[in-house]
Amino acid sequence: MRVLGVDPGLTRCGVGVVEGVAGRPLTMHGVGVVRTPADAELGQRLVAIEQGIEQWLDEYRPEFVAVERVFSQHNVRTVMGTAQASAVAMLCAARRGIPVALHTPSEVKAAVTGNGRADKAQVGAMVTRLLRLDAPPKPADAADALALAICHIWRAPAQNRLQQAVAQNRLQQAAALHASKPASQAQNHAPNRAQNHAPTRAQDHAPKGRTA
């Protein structure tokens, strides 16, 4: 499984590609940051992020894209910029038909370090260890992107099993509902048939009137 992790941001959008499966050593294929100037117009910055992510998709051909789920913060302006960059990443993946997964920061930290409240230094240290790197990726946005990719690789099997269980449960419910419909419909139509035939029988047995 090859995953492109995206740590969204307007000024620095971290990107990292990791390949592997749960329970086996992972391999990093690339890591970096898509940067945009803070003094540029918003539209131009979003276009630059789109172009940068498209280049990564072209070069590494990931099977999945893992994006950090935007959560509420006190700084609304920061949240808006992060959400906009996140939407661009999701759009780029969806346009190519690549499945997108969203993971919260606490999910990523817990998956990589075992602690949902780990700081960036701890995340970077574990990413370095898991990917057998010489040093933690810089800046922290790049390390976070790799952590997102690792998180998805490790969590995907459990998520797939959960999705399959939900889908199977829905199929079973639909089958049970379909099986119960004929009996219910028969019960609903039975009184109607009796009512429709009753007047006919009454007319057949009623005495014939005299003709003038």
mmCIF file of C-alpha atoms in Angstrom:
data_model
loop_
_atom_site.group_PDB
_atom_site.id
_atom_site.type_symbol
_atom_site.label_atom_id
_atom_site.label_comp_id
_atom_site.label_asym_id
_atom_site.label_seq_id
_atom_site.Cartn_x
_atom_site.Cartn_y
_atom_site.Cartn_z
ATOM 1 C CA MET A 1 0.000 0.000 0.000
ATOM 2 C CA ARG A 2 1.411 3.366 -1.027
ATOM 3 C CA VAL A 3 -0.003 6.389 0.792
ATOM 4 C CA LEU A 4 0.497 10.107 0.302
ATOM 5 C CA GLY A 5 0.130 11.891 3.620
ATOM 6 C CA VAL A 6 -0.885 15.550 3.535
ATOM 7 C CA ASP A 7 -0.526 17.876 6.507
ATOM 8 C CA PRO A 8 -2.599 20.812 5.161
ATOM 9 C CA GLY A 9 -1.595 24.417 5.539
ATOM 10 C CA LEU A 10 -1.541 27.561 3.414
ATOM 11 C CA THR A 11 2.032 28.618 4.115
ATOM 12 C CA ARG A 12 3.489 25.124 4.470
ATOM 13 C CA CYS A 13 1.637 22.044 3.286
ATOM 14 C CA GLY A 14 3.526 18.947 4.362
ATOM 15 C CA VAL A 15 3.582 15.965 2.004
ATOM 16 C CA GLY A 16 5.124 12.536 2.405
ATOM 17 C CA VAL A 17 4.854 9.165 0.678
ATOM 18 C CA VAL A 18 5.152 5.901 2.605
ATOM 19 C CA GLU A 19 4.718 2.354 1.324
ATOM 20 C CA GLY A 20 4.161 -0.861 3.242
ATOM 21 C CA VAL A 21 1.648 -2.966 5.116
ATOM 22 C CA ALA A 22 0.730 -3.250 8.779
ATOM 23 C CA GLY A 23 3.136 -5.368 10.770
ATOM 24 C CA ARG A 24 6.053 -5.044 8.335
ATOM 25 C CA PRO A 25 8.835 -2.490 7.871
ATOM 26 C CA LEU A 26 7.760 0.664 6.052
ATOM 27 C CA THR A 27 9.566 2.523 3.295
ATOM 28 C CA MET A 28 9.625 6.270 2.708
ATOM 29 C CA HIS A 29 9.636 7.263 -0.957
ATOM 30 C CA GLY A 30 9.574 11.033 -0.564
ATOM 31 C CA VAL A 31 8.940 13.877 1.844
ATOM 32 C CA GLY A 32 8.718 17.636 1.454
ATOM 33 C CA VAL A 33 6.659 20.784 1.801
ATOM 34 C CA VAL A 34 4.546 22.733 -0.676
ATOM 35 C CA ARG A 35 5.088 26.392 0.180
ATOM 36 C CA THR A 36 3.125 29.515 -0.746
ATOM 37 C CA PRO A 37 4.036 33.168 -0.025
ATOM 38 C CA ALA A 38 2.035 34.681 2.804
ATOM 39 C CA ASP A 39 1.580 37.960 0.925
ATOM 40 C CA ALA A 40 0.005 36.330 -2.166
ATOM 41 C CA GLU A 41 -3.730 36.360 -2.836
ATOM 42 C CA LEU A 42 -5.688 33.442 -1.425
ATOM 43 C CA GLY A 43 -6.706 32.140 -4.826
ATOM 44 C CA GLN A 44 -3.106 32.114 -6.052
ATOM 45 C CA ARG A 45 -1.962 30.297 -2.926
ATOM 46 C CA LEU A 46 -4.600 27.594 -3.372
ATOM 47 C CA VAL A 47 -3.598 27.159 -7.010
ATOM 48 C CA ALA A 48 0.036 26.773 -5.939
ATOM 49 C CA ILE A 49 -0.951 24.085 -3.413
ATOM 50 C CA GLU A 50 -2.976 22.292 -6.045
ATOM 51 C CA GLN A 51 -0.084 22.328 -8.504
ATOM 52 C CA GLY A 52 2.318 21.086 -5.852
ATOM 53 C CA ILE A 53 0.094 18.182 -4.786
ATOM 54 C CA GLU A 54 -0.573 17.277 -8.418
ATOM 55 C CA GLN A 55 3.186 16.975 -8.971
ATOM 56 C CA TRP A 56 3.454 14.587 -6.035
ATOM 57 C CA LEU A 57 0.542 12.524 -7.327
ATOM 58 C CA ASP A 58 2.130 12.369 -10.787
ATOM 59 C CA GLU A 59 5.525 11.325 -9.466
ATOM 60 C CA TYR A 60 4.610 8.803 -6.773
ATOM 61 C CA ARG A 61 1.223 7.426 -7.904
ATOM 62 C CA PRO A 62 -0.170 6.719 -4.421
ATOM 63 C CA GLU A 63 -3.038 4.294 -3.892
ATOM 64 C CA PHE A 64 -4.472 6.350 -1.018
ATOM 65 C CA VAL A 65 -4.270 9.922 0.219
ATOM 66 C CA ALA A 66 -4.384 10.534 3.974
ATOM 67 C CA VAL A 67 -5.252 14.083 5.060
ATOM 68 C CA GLU A 68 -5.316 15.522 8.553
ATOM 69 C CA ARG A 69 -8.891 16.157 9.654
ATOM 70 C CA VAL A 70 -9.418 19.833 10.460
ATOM 71 C CA PHE A 71 -10.518 20.454 14.032
ATOM 72 C CA SER A 72 -11.666 23.538 15.876
ATOM 73 C CA GLN A 73 -9.066 25.927 17.228
ATOM 74 C CA HIS A 74 -9.167 29.349 18.846
ATOM 75 C CA ASN A 75 -7.504 30.923 15.821
ATOM 76 C CA VAL A 76 -10.331 30.936 13.269
ATOM 77 C CA ARG A 77 -8.092 32.355 10.541
ATOM 78 C CA THR A 78 -5.671 29.451 10.891
ATOM 79 C CA VAL A 79 -8.529 26.950 10.822
ATOM 80 C CA MET A 80 -9.921 28.460 7.630
ATOM 81 C CA GLY A 81 -6.564 28.301 5.859
ATOM 82 C CA THR A 82 -6.005 24.709 6.968
ATOM 83 C CA ALA A 83 -9.506 23.706 5.842
ATOM 84 C CA GLN A 84 -9.000 25.327 2.435
ATOM 85 C CA ALA A 85 -5.683 23.558 1.885
ATOM 86 C CA SER A 86 -7.264 20.297 3.047
ATOM 87 C CA ALA A 87 -10.088 20.701 0.540
ATOM 88 C CA VAL A 88 -7.570 21.239 -2.283
ATOM 89 C CA ALA A 89 -5.764 18.003 -1.387
ATOM 90 C CA MET A 90 -9.029 16.088 -1.272
ATOM 91 C CA LEU A 91 -10.086 17.564 -4.615
ATOM 92 C CA CYS A 92 -6.824 16.560 -6.294
ATOM 93 C CA ALA A 93 -7.196 12.989 -5.061
ATOM 94 C CA ALA A 94 -10.905 12.706 -5.888
ATOM 95 C CA ARG A 95 -10.337 14.004 -9.403
ATOM 96 C CA ARG A 96 -8.031 11.030 -9.998
ATOM 97 C CA GLY A 97 -10.307 8.543 -8.262
ATOM 98 C CA ILE A 98 -7.870 8.045 -5.371
ATOM 99 C CA PRO A 99 -9.557 7.175 -2.047
ATOM 100 C CA VAL A 100 -9.127 9.818 0.661
ATOM 101 C CA ALA A 101 -8.930 9.100 4.387
ATOM 102 C CA LEU A 102 -9.164 11.713 7.144
ATOM 103 C CA HIS A 103 -7.361 11.220 10.450
ATOM 104 C CA THR A 104 -7.450 13.498 13.473
ATOM 105 C CA PRO A 105 -4.167 14.670 15.026
ATOM 106 C CA SER A 106 -4.825 12.585 18.137
ATOM 107 C CA GLU A 107 -5.409 9.471 16.010
ATOM 108 C CA VAL A 108 -2.118 10.011 14.217
ATOM 109 C CA LYS A 109 -0.189 10.634 17.424
ATOM 110 C CA ALA A 110 -1.692 7.578 19.107
ATOM 111 C CA ALA A 111 -0.945 5.362 16.104
ATOM 112 C CA VAL A 112 2.667 6.501 15.724
ATOM 113 C CA THR A 113 3.748 7.104 19.323
ATOM 114 C CA GLY A 114 1.095 5.347 21.409
ATOM 115 C CA ASN A 115 0.188 8.671 23.014
ATOM 116 C CA GLY A 116 -2.631 10.784 21.584
ATOM 117 C CA ARG A 117 -1.144 13.869 23.247
ATOM 118 C CA ALA A 118 2.423 13.487 22.031
ATOM 119 C CA ASP A 119 4.233 16.647 20.955
ATOM 120 C CA LYS A 120 5.778 17.263 17.542
ATOM 121 C CA ALA A 121 9.248 16.279 18.734
ATOM 122 C CA GLN A 122 7.988 12.867 19.841
ATOM 123 C CA VAL A 123 6.138 12.363 16.561
ATOM 124 C CA GLY A 124 9.230 13.311 14.571
ATOM 125 C CA ALA A 125 11.413 10.958 16.614
ATOM 126 C CA MET A 126 9.075 8.010 16.089
ATOM 127 C CA VAL A 127 8.705 8.729 12.363
ATOM 128 C CA THR A 128 12.509 8.753 12.101
ATOM 129 C CA ARG A 129 12.724 5.434 13.899
ATOM 130 C CA LEU A 130 9.886 3.722 12.034
ATOM 131 C CA LEU A 131 11.191 4.771 8.627
ATOM 132 C CA ARG A 132 14.835 4.190 9.559
ATOM 133 C CA LEU A 133 15.877 7.744 8.685
ATOM 134 C CA ASP A 134 19.124 9.430 9.622
ATOM 135 C CA ALA A 135 17.363 12.468 11.119
ATOM 136 C CA PRO A 136 13.826 13.743 11.709
ATOM 137 C CA PRO A 137 12.323 15.359 8.576
ATOM 138 C CA LYS A 138 12.268 19.150 8.636
ATOM 139 C CA PRO A 139 10.114 21.155 9.021
ATOM 140 C CA ALA A 140 7.653 19.484 11.393
ATOM 141 C CA ASP A 141 4.923 19.682 8.719
ATOM 142 C CA ALA A 142 6.882 17.156 6.645
ATOM 143 C CA ALA A 143 7.215 14.766 9.579
ATOM 144 C CA ASP A 144 3.493 15.121 10.287
ATOM 145 C CA ALA A 145 2.707 14.196 6.674
ATOM 146 C CA LEU A 146 4.744 11.003 7.013
ATOM 147 C CA ALA A 147 3.010 10.256 10.307
ATOM 148 C CA LEU A 148 -0.361 10.581 8.558
ATOM 149 C CA ALA A 149 0.704 8.080 5.908
ATOM 150 C CA ILE A 150 1.984 5.650 8.561
ATOM 151 C CA CYS A 151 -1.221 6.035 10.555
ATOM 152 C CA HIS A 152 -3.342 5.152 7.544
ATOM 153 C CA ILE A 153 -1.267 2.100 6.637
ATOM 154 C CA TRP A 154 -1.625 0.758 10.152
ATOM 155 C CA ARG A 155 -5.292 1.655 10.604
ATOM 156 C CA ALA A 156 -6.549 0.729 7.122
ATOM 157 C CA PRO A 157 -6.970 -3.038 7.769
ATOM 158 C CA ALA A 158 -9.127 -2.398 10.833
ATOM 159 C CA GLN A 159 -11.116 0.277 9.013
ATOM 160 C CA ASN A 160 -11.669 -2.042 6.056
ATOM 161 C CA ARG A 161 -12.935 -4.805 8.335
ATOM 162 C CA LEU A 162 -15.273 -2.342 10.028
ATOM 163 C CA GLN A 163 -16.591 -1.077 6.700
ATOM 164 C CA GLN A 164 -17.114 -4.637 5.477
ATOM 165 C CA ALA A 165 -18.992 -5.513 8.673
ATOM 166 C CA VAL A 166 -21.218 -2.450 8.315
ATOM 167 C CA ALA A 167 -21.883 -3.235 4.647
ATOM 168 C CA GLN A 168 -22.703 -6.868 5.457
ATOM 169 C CA ASN A 169 -25.043 -5.798 8.247
ATOM 170 C CA ARG A 170 -26.858 -3.462 5.874
ATOM 171 C CA LEU A 171 -27.230 -6.241 3.303
ATOM 172 C CA GLN A 172 -28.651 -8.575 5.943
ATOM 173 C CA GLN A 173 -31.125 -5.931 7.075
ATOM 174 C CA ALA A 174 -32.180 -5.267 3.474
ATOM 175 C CA ALA A 175 -32.626 -8.992 2.839
ATOM 176 C CA ALA A 176 -34.706 -9.410 5.988
ATOM 177 C CA LEU A 177 -36.860 -6.434 5.053
ATOM 178 C CA HIS A 178 -37.348 -7.778 1.536
ATOM 179 C CA ALA A 179 -38.300 -11.218 2.882
ATOM 180 C CA SER A 180 -40.906 -9.755 5.228
ATOM 181 C CA LYS A 181 -42.621 -7.661 2.555
ATOM 182 C CA PRO A 182 -44.622 -10.459 0.734
ATOM 183 C CA ALA A 183 -46.253 -11.663 3.960
ATOM 184 C CA SER A 184 -47.156 -8.141 4.982
ATOM 185 C CA GLN A 185 -48.507 -7.313 1.555
ATOM 186 C CA ALA A 186 -50.587 -10.512 1.535
ATOM 187 C CA GLN A 187 -52.111 -9.585 4.877
ATOM 188 C CA ASN A 188 -52.832 -6.077 3.669
ATOM 189 C CA HIS A 189 -54.520 -7.252 0.463
ATOM 190 C CA ALA A 190 -56.547 -10.073 2.017
ATOM 191 C CA PRO A 191 -59.302 -7.863 3.576
ATOM 192 C CA ASN A 192 -59.529 -5.884 0.359
ATOM 193 C CA ARG A 193 -60.275 -9.018 -1.667
ATOM 194 C CA ALA A 194 -62.954 -10.043 0.788
ATOM 195 C CA GLN A 195 -64.548 -6.624 0.622
ATOM 196 C CA ASN A 196 -64.399 -6.561 -3.165
ATOM 197 C CA HIS A 197 -66.061 -9.970 -3.542
ATOM 198 C CA ALA A 198 -68.657 -9.528 -0.828
ATOM 199 C CA PRO A 199 -70.981 -7.262 -2.816
ATOM 200 C CA THR A 200 -70.807 -9.626 -5.784
ATOM 201 C CA ARG A 201 -71.919 -12.615 -3.706
ATOM 202 C CA ALA A 202 -74.692 -10.595 -2.157
ATOM 203 C CA GLN A 203 -75.962 -9.573 -5.542
ATOM 204 C CA ASP A 204 -75.888 -13.165 -6.822
ATOM 205 C CA HIS A 205 -78.077 -14.428 -3.929
ATOM 206 C CA ALA A 206 -80.410 -11.436 -3.700
ATOM 207 C CA PRO A 207 -83.998 -12.073 -4.965
ATOM 208 C CA LYS A 208 -84.600 -10.801 -8.434
ATOM 209 C CA GLY A 209 -86.857 -7.840 -8.683
ATOM 210 C CA ARG A 210 -90.016 -7.821 -10.795
ATOM 211 C CA THR A 211 -89.940 -6.279 -14.192
ATOM 212 C CA ALA A 212 -92.562 -3.823 -15.211
#
